[in-house]
Amino acid sequence: MHSSWRIAVIVVLNLFDIIPGRQHQYAEYLRRVQPILDRYGASVVLYGLTRMIYMGKCTQQYCGLIGYNSLRDLRTLSHDPEFVEIRPLRDKSTTNYVLTAVEAFGCLNDAVAYLENSGEAD
């Protein structure tokens, strides 16, 4: 990607359901993950419940958007021993999980230019 197209923002989209009866397990994950996110400069952009589905078939009840400064920060956090230790709390208490990392365009005009160039950077 050409450097003028990049900005240092990665947002991870988390869509998921909590397995009935495992709410406390997931709550424990949330309590323990926050200090790890802080250590890597990650921030919770949004965390909440799905209230309406306008289009498509994604029916997950929960949504979290977590912001990172770079993919490197995300990768490093993902391999942090403390995160690896608590990850089973998340994995064993959730289902229908979709986790996608998105790199932001600087603005909509950057997205237009990218698409008009057949999805190729200059």
XYZ file of C-alpha atoms in Angstrom:
122
model
C 0.000 0.000 0.000
C 1.297 3.472 -0.834
C 2.183 5.392 2.335
C -0.331 8.171 1.635
C -3.113 5.584 1.937
C -2.161 4.385 5.377
C -3.010 5.738 8.748
C -2.108 4.102 12.014
C -5.552 2.857 12.952
C -6.618 -0.763 13.149
C -10.058 -1.593 14.492
C -10.956 -5.143 15.414
C -14.633 -5.972 14.966
C -15.833 -8.622 17.424
C -19.315 -10.086 16.911
C -20.370 -12.921 19.194
C -22.948 -14.590 21.390
C -22.361 -15.619 24.982
C -23.122 -19.250 25.710
C -26.058 -19.414 28.171
C -24.777 -19.997 31.698
C -21.276 -18.698 30.911
C -21.871 -14.982 31.432
C -19.729 -14.885 34.605
C -16.851 -16.568 32.788
C -16.990 -13.941 30.036
C -17.276 -11.136 32.609
C -14.052 -12.423 34.191
C -12.367 -12.255 30.771
C -13.480 -8.625 30.380
C -12.126 -7.717 33.831
C -8.763 -9.281 33.089
C -8.330 -8.137 29.477
C -8.587 -4.378 30.137
C -5.116 -3.982 31.718
C -3.633 -5.947 28.814
C -5.348 -3.684 26.282
C -4.025 -0.671 28.207
C -0.485 -2.040 28.102
C -0.575 -2.110 24.286
C -2.284 1.250 23.860
C -5.486 -0.400 22.628
C -8.818 1.219 23.365
C -12.405 0.066 23.472
C -14.081 2.171 20.790
C -17.491 0.609 21.391
C -18.815 -2.349 23.330
C -22.489 -3.168 23.446
C -25.567 -5.141 22.511
C -26.999 -5.490 19.031
C -30.348 -3.716 18.919
C -31.310 -3.952 15.252
C -30.080 -5.767 12.156
C -30.610 -3.568 9.126
C -29.158 -5.893 6.518
C -27.621 -9.332 6.358
C -27.750 -12.394 8.537
C -25.299 -11.596 11.336
C -27.389 -12.199 14.424
C -24.737 -12.041 17.141
C -25.976 -10.421 20.325
C -22.763 -8.596 21.269
C -20.430 -6.263 19.396
C -17.068 -4.890 20.402
C -14.831 -2.523 18.453
C -11.274 -2.395 19.764
C -8.819 0.154 18.369
C -5.091 -0.497 17.981
C -2.314 1.756 16.745
C -1.007 -0.930 14.370
C -1.363 -4.548 13.286
C 1.926 -5.153 15.056
C 0.388 -4.059 18.375
C -2.554 -6.404 17.770
C -0.248 -9.321 16.933
C 1.974 -8.637 19.937
C -1.010 -8.464 22.286
C -2.383 -11.706 20.819
C 0.831 -13.511 21.821
C 1.251 -11.834 25.214
C 1.527 -14.630 27.835
C -1.057 -12.946 30.080
C -3.527 -12.730 27.174
C -2.835 -16.332 26.144
C -3.641 -17.328 29.742
C -7.066 -15.628 29.776
C -8.075 -16.322 26.174
C -9.800 -19.626 27.087
C -12.188 -17.594 29.276
C -13.344 -15.844 26.091
C -13.193 -18.849 23.792
C -15.099 -21.196 26.115
C -17.829 -18.692 26.951
C -18.681 -17.440 23.444
C -20.054 -18.853 20.216
C -20.739 -17.597 16.675
C -17.595 -15.487 16.990
C -16.514 -13.239 14.129
C -13.242 -11.379 14.650
C -12.013 -9.140 11.838
C -9.157 -6.608 11.793
C -9.866 -3.543 9.642
C -7.311 -0.966 8.511
C -8.870 2.459 8.164
C -8.655 4.659 5.096
C -7.721 8.240 5.901
C -11.060 9.456 4.545
C -13.835 8.338 2.188
C -12.074 9.946 -0.767
C -9.107 7.629 -0.133
C -11.497 4.669 -0.297
C -12.985 6.002 -3.545
C -9.532 6.367 -5.100
C -8.543 2.867 -3.946
C -11.683 1.335 -5.464
C -11.355 3.303 -8.687
C -7.840 1.918 -8.985
C -9.319 -1.639 -8.940
C -8.439 -2.138 -5.299
C -4.764 -1.427 -5.906
C -2.574 1.165 -4.222
C -0.630 3.581 -6.405
